[in-house]
Amino acid sequence: MRPLDLYEKDASKKVTIYFEGKALEAYEGEKLPVALLANGIYWITTSLQGRKRGAFTFGPLPVIVNGVKNIDGRKTLVKDGMRIERQNYGEFQEAVEIDGSKGVLREVVDVAIIGGGIAGIGATLELQEYLTVALIEERGWLGGLMSLKSTIQEGFDEEPKKVIEELTSQFNENVKVFKGTIALGVFDEGEYFLVPVVKKDQLIEIMAKRVVLATGAVENILLFENNEFPGVFRLDFALEVLNKWGVAPGKRVAVVGRKPERIIPELEKWNIEYIVVPNPKRVEGEEKVERLIDTNGNVYEVDAVIVSDYRLPDINPITQAGGKLKFKWGYYVPVLDEQNRIREGIYVAGSAAGIKPHYANFLEGRLVGAYILREFGYEATPAVYKEKLEEYEPEPMPMQRIEFKDMNLEDVQICGCDVNLKKVDDVVKKGITDLQIVKRLTHLAMGFCQGRFCLFNGALLVSQRTGIDMGKIDLPVARPPLKNVRMKVTAVRE
Amino acid sequence: MPHKELPDKSEIVIIGGGIVGVTLAHELAKRGEEVVVLEKRFIGSGSTFRCGTGIRQQFNDEANVQVMKRSVELWKKYSEEYGFSFEQTGYLFLLYDDEEVEEFKKNIAIQNRFGVPTRLITPEEAKEIVPLLDISEVVAASWNPTDGKADPFHSTTAFALHAEEMGAKLYEYTEVKEIIIENGEIKGVKTNRGVVNTGIIVNATNAWAKLINAMAKVPIHIPIEPYKHQAIITQPIKGGTVKPMVISFKYGHAYLTQTNHGGIVGGVGYEVGPTYDLNPSYQFMKEVSYYLTKIIPALRELLILRTWAGYYAKTPDSNPAIGRINEIDEYYIAAGFSGHGFMMAPAVAEMLSDLITKGKSKLPIEWYDPYRFERGELRNKALQMG
C-alpha cells in the first residue's frame, strides 16, 4: 500500500510511473493527481508568479507528460511507464503534431441537459418516455456531488452510489449520455439551441429544442493566506479522493470553513485523524501544507486542509445562456419564471437554481422535465413535484466578513491566476467599485475559471469596502467557452 | 471618478468618453480650453474596452500614413510621460502570392515617402521575428518595427487622469438625452443629470454617432453603422512568444499578438451587422481557431479562455468622419473609425483641436471630410484588420 492508500488496490492493475524521475506505484485508470497524492506528492505545478500549486483547489494544472508540455494533469489517467514533470503555467508545447481536424459530429435531440448530477438525472428520467435527451456530464461518471458521498442522503433510502446506479439503469434508448464531456455554451440559433460539446478533443454539435441547465454549484473559496497551497482541498476534491479513489487527503487533516459537518462523517468513516479549525489565518510548508495557523496564533501540525464551507450556484452557464441574476439567500441565483426558465426554452434545475438537499434537486429535475413534456403536449404532472419541492427552501449563506486587518493580503489568493486579495483591494480602495473595471485592472475573473471561483469574493470585497449592497453589484457576464477548450478542437471548417 | 455635480456651462462639450473623446479632452485642456466630457457609462467602457491593442502606420494612402506617423510619435511621448505601456514591437503582414506582394510594395513606397521605415522581408526573416510562424506558404512579409501595441484601458485611464489634472472635467454615468440648438447655433446639452450650456459640441461616440447626429439634426448623411466584431484570448504563455501584431489577409483577415498578461489575443474578419448585439457567437470561435492555428500551429494546443465582442463603427470606405458640420454652429464629429480608432486617437485629438482652436490642421484632416459621403467621394478603403 502506498502511504495514503485507504485500502489495497487491484494488484493486476499495478503500473509504474515516474514523477520528476522518481519511480512511483500507481494503478491503471487512476487519475494522475490521485496517484501522486497516494504517494504523498502534493506539489504538481507552479503558477506564473512562482507559487507552488496542487491539484485539489482552484487554478489549472499543466504538467509535462512524456515530454509534452501543458497537458491538463487533472484529465490525465496514468499509464505504465508514464513520465511526468513539473512545469510553470507559462510553458507550452512549441512543436505540435498536425493530425488534421477530427471534424464535427452532430446530434439532434429534443432536449439537451447540461450536467449529469442528480438534477440532470431527474430531468432525464422524466423526459425519456416521450422525448430524446442528450445528457452532458463533465466528469467521467454521473451523479455529481452526490455520487461522491458515502452516507445515506435525506429522501433516498440507500447509499448514494446505489441510488445513482439504480436511477441511471432506468435510462432508455431515448437517452444519449455524454460522459467526460464539456459544454462550450448555449447558442440560440432561432429554430433550435446549439450546444457545442467536446469529448476527448472531438467537437460535437448538439441541436436541441429545449435546454436544461442542471449545471450545479461550486464550492465557496475561503480567503486565508496561501489558500491555494498544495495540500489545500476543495471539499468536492476531498470527497472524490476519499470515496472515488480510496486515497486519504492526508494522515492528519484540518477542516476549515463554516460547514465542517459536510466532511466530518466521511473522515470518520475512513478513520482519518482530523481537527476542526474554524478561524484559519495561514497555511505554511515547504512543498505542501505542514501547518495551519489560526487567527489566535494557534499552530496545528497537519498535512492537508479541507475547506468545508457553503456552496454557490455556478452562475457562468446561466449568464452565458442569457439569464439574469438576483441576490437571494446570500448568493447569486438565476432569475426564473414560474416554470423555472431563464428565458423561453432554457430551464434551470438543481443547485444551479439554489442550494438544497440532493433529493430536492432530483425533484426539481423531474419538475422541469414535466414542464417540458407539457410544452410538447404530453401528459405530465409538474404540480406534484412542485408541491413536494416547496418543502425545501434553499439554504441561506450568512454574509462573511473578510478579515483584512489580520492578514497579509498578498498571500491570499482570490483567483487561481495569481490575483491576490491585495491587488483587488488596492483598486477598490481607490474608489473603483464597478467589477468590470476591477476585472480589467486586476485580471480578476479573466483566467482559466472565468470567475467561477472568484467573482463572488470580488463582489463581497467591493460590498464590504464600500457598503454597496451585494444585490446592487453588477456581475460581469460569462462569455464562451464555458470551459477551456484547446484551439485545435474548434479549428474546424466545413 | 466620483459623481461630482455637473457644471452649468463649458466652452466645449465632448460627448463620449472612449479613447477618442478622452485624448481630445486631454489635448484641448493642454491648450487651455475649457472642456467637459460626458460619458454615459464609465471612461473607456465602449469599444475601447473591447479593443485589440494594435497601433500601426502601415496604411495604403498618404493621409492615413501621415496621421499614423504623428500618432505613433504621440503614443511614444505620452506613454513615456505618463507611464503606461506602449511597446514598439512592430506589425508583420504575411503575404502569400505575387499579387499581394505587388500591392504591399506600393503601400510600402507610400509609407517610406513619409518616413515610416516599413520594408519587405523574406519568410525566413519573418520567422526570426516570430519563430513559431508557419512560413510554408508565405512568400514575403511587410514589416515595420516602429508599429506597436498598448493597453487600451490603461492608456485611456492615463490620458483621462492627466486631462483632469490640466482642468478637463470628465463625467461618468452621464448620458446625453438632447442637444439644444437655437437658430442653427448650439446652446447646450440635456443629460440625465442636468443641462450643460455650451457653444461647441464634439460627437465622439463612434458606434452611437448616428444617435447623437440625429439629436443634433445633422442635415447631411454620415453613414456610420455598428458592426459586431469578436476577439479571442488564450491561456497565458511565456512573454515574448509573439511580440509583433501578425496579420494574414489570406487566412481570414486574421490578426494576433500576445498581451502584456501573456495570452494570445486575436480576431478575424468575421463580421455581423449592422447590430448593437454583443453576444459572442460559436461560429466566430470556430473561424478564429481555424485561421489562427493556420498562422501559428502551436496555438492548436493552447486553451481558449474567452471570446468577446465589440463594435466596429463602420463607414463605407473604412475611414472615419472627422470635421466640422457647417450647418450647425459649432458641431464637430470624430466617429466611424472602422476598427482602427484606438491607434489614431492621439493624432485625431491633435488634428481636431487644431480645427476647433485655429480653424485648420497641419495634418490632412480633409481626407476624413464628413461631407465626402454625400458628395460621393469615397476614399480608397483604408486597410482594416479583423
Coordinates of N, CA, C and O in Angstrom, one line a residue, chain A residues 48 69-70 89-94 96-101 104 106 184 187 194 196 203 205 417 423 434 436-437 439-441 443 445-448 450 474 479-481 483-494, chain B residues 1 41-43 48-51 132 134 151 153-154 157 172-173 232-238 241 261 278-283 285-293 297-309:
Chain A
L48 N 2.4 31.4 -12.7 CA 3.3 32.3 -13.4 C 4.1 33.1 -12.5 O 5.3 33.4 -12.8
K69 N 4.5 19.3 -23.1 CA 4.2 20.3 -22.1 C 2.7 20.7 -22.1 O 2.0 20.4 -23.1
N70 N 2.3 21.3 -21.1 CA 0.9 21.9 -21.0 C -0.2 20.9 -21.2 O -1.2 21.1 -21.8
Y89 N 3.2 27.5 -15.3 CA 2.0 27.8 -16.1 C 2.3 28.3 -17.5 O 1.6 27.9 -18.4
G90 N 3.3 29.1 -17.7 CA 3.5 29.8 -19.0 C 4.1 28.9 -20.0 O 4.2 29.2 -21.2
E91 N 4.6 27.7 -19.6 CA 5.3 26.8 -20.6 C 4.2 26.1 -21.5 O 3.2 25.7 -21.0
F92 N 4.6 26.0 -22.8 CA 3.6 25.3 -23.7 C 4.4 24.5 -24.7 O 5.6 24.7 -24.8
Q93 N 3.7 23.7 -25.4 CA 4.3 22.9 -26.4 C 4.5 23.6 -27.7 O 3.6 24.0 -28.4
E94 N 5.8 23.9 -28.1 CA 6.0 24.7 -29.3 C 5.9 23.9 -30.5 O 5.4 24.3 -31.5
V96 N 4.1 21.1 -32.4 CA 2.9 20.3 -32.3 C 2.7 19.5 -33.6 O 3.2 19.8 -34.6
E97 N 2.1 18.4 -33.4 CA 1.8 17.5 -34.5 C 0.4 17.9 -35.1 O -0.5 18.1 -34.4
I98 N 0.4 18.1 -36.4 CA -0.8 18.5 -37.0 C -1.5 17.2 -37.5 O -1.2 16.7 -38.6
D99 N -2.4 16.7 -36.7 CA -3.0 15.5 -37.0 C -4.3 15.7 -37.9 O -5.1 14.8 -38.1
G100 N -4.5 16.9 -38.3 CA -5.7 17.2 -39.0 C -6.9 17.3 -38.1 O -6.8 16.8 -36.9
S101 N -8.0 17.9 -38.6 CA -9.1 18.1 -37.7 C -10.0 16.8 -37.6 O -10.0 16.0 -38.6
V104 N -16.6 17.6 -37.2 CA -17.6 17.8 -36.3 C -18.6 16.7 -36.4 O -19.0 16.2 -37.4
R106 N -22.6 15.6 -35.3 CA -23.9 16.3 -34.9 C -24.9 15.4 -34.3 O -24.9 14.2 -34.7
L184 N -19.6 24.0 -24.3 CA -18.9 25.2 -24.6 C -19.9 26.4 -24.3 O -19.4 27.6 -24.2
F187 N -26.2 28.4 -27.5 CA -26.3 29.5 -28.6 C -27.7 29.3 -29.2 O -28.1 28.3 -29.6
L194 N -28.2 25.6 -30.1 CA -27.0 24.8 -30.4 C -26.1 24.7 -29.1 O -25.8 25.7 -28.5
P196 N -22.6 23.2 -28.4 CA -21.4 22.5 -28.8 C -20.7 21.9 -27.6 O -20.6 22.6 -26.5
L203 N -15.3 17.6 -31.3 CA -16.3 18.6 -31.2 C -17.7 17.9 -31.7 O -17.7 17.3 -32.7
E205 N -21.8 18.9 -32.1 CA -22.8 20.0 -32.1 C -24.1 19.3 -31.8 O -24.7 18.6 -32.6
C417 N -5.3 32.7 -10.9 CA -4.4 33.2 -11.9 C -3.5 34.3 -11.3 O -3.3 35.3 -11.8
K423 N -4.1 43.1 -4.5 CA -4.3 43.7 -5.8 C -5.7 44.2 -6.0 O -5.9 45.3 -6.5
D434 N -17.0 49.3 -9.8 CA -17.6 48.5 -10.9 C -16.7 47.3 -11.2 O -15.5 47.4 -11.5
Q436 N -16.5 45.4 -13.6 CA -16.0 45.4 -14.9 C -14.6 46.0 -15.0 O -13.7 45.5 -15.6
I437 N -14.5 47.1 -14.2 CA -13.2 47.9 -14.2 C -12.2 47.1 -13.3 O -11.1 47.0 -13.7
K439 N -12.1 44.1 -12.8 CA -11.7 42.9 -13.6 C -10.5 43.3 -14.6 O -9.5 42.7 -14.7
R440 N -10.7 44.4 -15.3 CA -9.7 44.9 -16.3 C -8.4 45.3 -15.6 O -7.3 45.0 -16.1
L441 N -8.5 45.9 -14.4 CA -7.3 46.4 -13.8 C -6.5 45.3 -13.0 O -5.3 45.4 -12.8
H443 N -7.2 41.7 -13.5 CA -7.3 40.4 -14.1 C -8.1 39.4 -13.4 O -8.2 38.2 -13.7
A445 N -11.2 37.2 -12.6 CA -12.2 36.6 -13.4 C -11.8 36.6 -14.9 O -12.7 36.4 -15.8
M446 N -10.6 36.7 -15.2 CA -10.2 36.7 -16.6 C -9.3 35.5 -16.9 O -8.7 35.4 -18.0
G447 N -9.2 34.5 -16.0 CA -8.4 33.4 -16.2 C -9.1 32.1 -16.5 O -10.2 32.2 -17.1
F448 N -8.5 31.0 -16.2 CA -9.0 29.7 -16.6 C -10.4 29.4 -16.1 O -11.1 28.7 -16.8
Q450 N -12.8 31.6 -15.5 CA -13.8 32.7 -15.9 C -14.5 33.2 -14.7 O -15.7 33.5 -14.8
D474 N -23.2 44.7 -10.0 CA -23.4 44.1 -11.3 C -22.3 43.1 -11.7 O -21.1 43.5 -11.8
R479 N -18.6 34.6 -20.8 CA -18.5 34.5 -22.2 C -18.1 33.1 -22.6 O -17.3 32.5 -21.9
P480 N -18.4 32.7 -23.8 CA -18.0 31.4 -24.2 C -16.5 31.3 -24.5 O -16.0 32.4 -24.9
P481 N -15.8 30.2 -24.4 CA -16.4 28.9 -24.0 C -16.6 28.8 -22.5 O -15.8 29.4 -21.7
K483 N -16.1 26.3 -20.6 CA -15.0 25.6 -20.0 C -13.9 25.7 -21.1 O -14.1 25.8 -22.3
N484 N -12.6 25.7 -20.6 CA -11.5 25.9 -21.5 C -11.4 24.8 -22.5 O -11.7 23.6 -22.2
V485 N -11.1 25.1 -23.8 CA -11.0 24.1 -24.8 C -9.8 24.4 -25.6 O -9.4 25.6 -25.8
R486 N -9.1 23.4 -26.1 CA -7.9 23.6 -26.9 C -8.3 24.1 -28.3 O -9.4 23.7 -28.9
M487 N -7.5 25.0 -28.8 CA -7.9 25.7 -30.1 C -8.1 24.7 -31.2 O -8.9 24.9 -32.1
K488 N -7.3 23.6 -31.2 CA -7.4 22.7 -32.3 C -8.8 22.0 -32.4 O -9.2 21.6 -33.5
V489 N -9.5 22.0 -31.3 CA -10.8 21.3 -31.2 C -11.8 22.1 -32.0 O -12.6 21.5 -32.7
T490 N -11.8 23.4 -31.8 CA -12.8 24.2 -32.5 C -12.3 24.7 -33.9 O -13.0 25.4 -34.6
A491 N -11.0 24.3 -34.2 CA -10.4 24.8 -35.5 C -10.9 23.9 -36.7 O -10.2 23.3 -37.4
V492 N -12.2 23.9 -36.8 CA -12.8 23.0 -37.9 C -13.5 23.9 -38.9 O -14.1 24.9 -38.6
R493 N -13.5 23.5 -40.1 CA -14.1 24.2 -41.2 C -14.7 23.3 -42.2 O -14.0 22.3 -42.5
E494 N -16.0 23.5 -42.5 CA -16.6 22.5 -43.5 C -17.0 23.2 -44.8 O -17.2 24.4 -44.8
Chain B
M1 N -14.0 57.8 -11.0 CA -14.2 59.2 -10.8 C -15.5 59.5 -10.0 O -16.5 58.9 -10.4
R41 N -21.5 55.7 -19.6 CA -21.1 54.7 -18.6 C -19.8 55.1 -17.9 O -19.8 56.1 -17.3
F42 N -18.8 54.3 -18.0 CA -17.5 54.8 -17.4 C -16.5 55.0 -18.5 O -16.6 54.6 -19.6
I43 N -15.4 55.8 -18.1 CA -14.4 56.2 -19.1 C -13.8 54.9 -19.7 O -13.4 54.0 -19.0
T48 N -13.5 50.9 -26.8 CA -12.1 51.0 -26.2 C -11.9 49.8 -25.3 O -10.8 49.3 -25.2
F49 N -12.9 49.5 -24.5 CA -12.8 48.4 -23.5 C -12.6 47.1 -24.2 O -12.2 46.1 -23.5
R50 N -13.0 47.0 -25.4 CA -13.1 45.6 -26.1 C -12.0 45.5 -27.2 O -12.1 44.6 -28.0
C51 N -11.2 46.5 -27.2 CA -10.3 46.7 -28.4 C -9.0 45.8 -28.3 O -8.6 45.4 -27.3
L132 N 7.5 30.9 -34.2 CA 6.5 29.9 -34.2 C 5.7 30.0 -35.5 O 4.8 29.1 -35.7
D134 N 4.2 29.5 -39.2 CA 4.3 28.6 -40.3 C 4.5 29.4 -41.5 O 3.6 30.1 -42.0
D151 N -2.0 49.0 -24.0 CA -3.2 48.5 -23.4 C -4.3 49.6 -23.5 O -4.1 50.7 -23.0
F153 N -7.3 50.1 -22.2 CA -7.9 50.6 -20.9 C -6.9 51.4 -20.1 O -7.3 52.5 -19.6
H154 N -5.7 50.9 -19.9 CA -4.7 51.6 -19.1 C -4.3 53.0 -19.8 O -4.2 54.0 -19.1
T157 N -7.2 55.5 -19.4 CA -7.3 55.9 -18.0 C -6.2 56.9 -17.7 O -6.4 58.0 -17.1
E172 N -18.8 60.6 -15.6 CA -19.2 59.3 -16.0 C -20.7 59.1 -15.6 O -21.3 59.9 -14.9
Y173 N -21.3 58.1 -16.2 CA -22.7 57.8 -15.9 C -23.6 59.0 -16.2 O -24.5 59.3 -15.5
I232 N -10.7 36.8 -29.3 CA -10.5 35.6 -28.6 C -9.2 35.7 -27.7 O -8.3 36.4 -28.2
I233 N -9.1 35.1 -26.6 CA -7.9 35.1 -25.8 C -7.6 33.7 -25.3 O -8.5 33.0 -24.9
T234 N -6.3 33.3 -25.4 CA -5.9 32.0 -24.9 C -5.3 32.1 -23.5 O -5.1 33.2 -23.0
Q235 N -5.0 31.0 -23.0 CA -4.2 30.9 -21.7 C -2.9 31.7 -21.9 O -2.4 31.8 -23.0
P236 N -2.4 32.3 -20.8 CA -1.2 33.0 -20.9 C 0.0 32.0 -21.1 O 0.1 30.9 -20.5
I237 N 0.9 32.4 -22.0 CA 2.2 31.7 -22.2 C 3.3 32.6 -22.0 O 3.1 33.8 -21.8
K238 N 4.5 32.0 -22.0 CA 5.7 32.9 -21.6 C 5.8 34.1 -22.5 O 5.6 34.0 -23.7
T241 N 6.7 35.5 -26.7 CA 6.5 34.4 -27.7 C 6.0 35.0 -29.1 O 6.4 34.6 -30.1
H261 N -0.2 40.4 -20.5 CA -0.5 39.3 -19.5 C -0.1 38.0 -20.0 O -0.1 37.0 -19.2
L278 N -24.0 42.2 -28.8 CA -22.6 41.9 -28.5 C -22.4 40.5 -27.9 O -21.3 40.2 -27.3
N279 N -23.3 39.6 -28.2 CA -23.0 38.3 -27.7 C -22.1 37.5 -28.6 O -22.3 37.5 -29.8
P280 N -21.0 37.0 -28.0 CA -20.0 36.3 -28.9 C -20.7 35.0 -29.5 O -21.5 34.4 -28.9
S281 N -20.3 34.7 -30.7 CA -21.0 33.6 -31.4 C -20.1 32.4 -31.5 O -18.9 32.5 -31.5
Y282 N -20.7 31.3 -31.6 CA -20.0 30.0 -31.7 C -19.3 29.9 -33.1 O -18.2 29.4 -33.2
Q283 N -19.9 30.4 -34.1 CA -19.3 30.4 -35.4 C -18.0 31.2 -35.4 O -17.0 30.7 -36.0
M285 N -16.0 31.5 -32.9 CA -15.0 30.6 -32.2 C -14.3 29.6 -33.2 O -13.1 29.4 -33.1
K286 N -15.2 29.1 -34.0 CA -14.6 28.1 -35.0 C -13.8 28.8 -36.0 O -12.7 28.3 -36.3
E287 N -14.2 29.9 -36.6 CA -13.5 30.6 -37.6 C -12.1 31.0 -37.1 O -11.1 30.8 -37.7
V288 N -12.1 31.7 -35.9 CA -10.9 32.3 -35.4 C -9.9 31.1 -35.0 O -8.7 31.3 -35.3
S289 N -10.4 30.0 -34.5 CA -9.5 28.9 -34.2 C -8.9 28.4 -35.4 O -7.7 28.1 -35.5
Y290 N -9.7 28.2 -36.5 CA -9.2 27.7 -37.7 C -8.1 28.5 -38.3 O -7.0 28.1 -38.7
Y291 N -8.3 29.8 -38.4 CA -7.4 30.7 -39.0 C -6.1 31.0 -38.2 O -5.0 30.9 -38.7
L292 N -6.3 31.2 -36.9 CA -5.1 31.5 -36.1 C -4.2 30.3 -36.0 O -2.9 30.5 -36.0
T293 N -4.7 29.1 -36.0 CA -3.8 27.9 -35.9 C -3.2 27.6 -37.3 O -2.2 26.9 -37.3
P297 N 0.8 27.2 -35.9 CA 0.3 25.9 -35.5 C 0.4 25.6 -34.0 O -0.5 24.8 -33.5
A298 N 1.3 26.1 -33.3 CA 1.5 25.8 -31.9 C 0.3 26.3 -31.1 O 0.1 25.8 -29.9
L299 N -0.5 27.2 -31.6 CA -1.7 27.6 -30.9 C -2.7 26.5 -30.8 O -3.6 26.5 -29.9
R300 N -2.6 25.5 -31.6 CA -3.5 24.3 -31.5 C -3.7 23.8 -30.1 O -4.8 23.4 -29.8
E301 N -2.6 23.7 -29.4 CA -2.6 23.1 -28.1 C -2.9 24.1 -27.0 O -2.9 23.7 -25.8
L302 N -3.1 25.3 -27.3 CA -3.4 26.3 -26.2 C -4.9 26.3 -25.9 O -5.7 26.1 -26.8
L303 N -5.2 26.6 -24.7 CA -6.6 26.6 -24.2 C -7.2 28.0 -24.6 O -6.6 29.0 -24.3
I304 N -8.4 28.0 -25.1 CA -9.2 29.2 -25.3 C -9.8 29.5 -23.9 O -10.5 28.7 -23.3
L305 N -9.5 30.7 -23.4 CA -10.1 31.1 -22.2 C -11.5 31.8 -22.4 O -12.4 31.7 -21.6
R306 N -11.6 32.7 -23.4 CA -12.7 33.5 -23.5 C -12.8 34.1 -24.9 O -11.8 34.3 -25.6
T307 N -14.0 34.4 -25.3 CA -14.2 35.2 -26.5 C -15.1 36.4 -26.1 O -15.8 36.3 -25.1
W308 N -15.1 37.5 -26.9 CA -15.9 38.6 -26.6 C -16.2 39.4 -27.9 O -15.6 39.1 -28.9
A309 N -17.1 40.4 -27.8 CA -17.4 41.2 -29.0 C -17.3 42.6 -28.7 O -17.5 43.1 -27.5

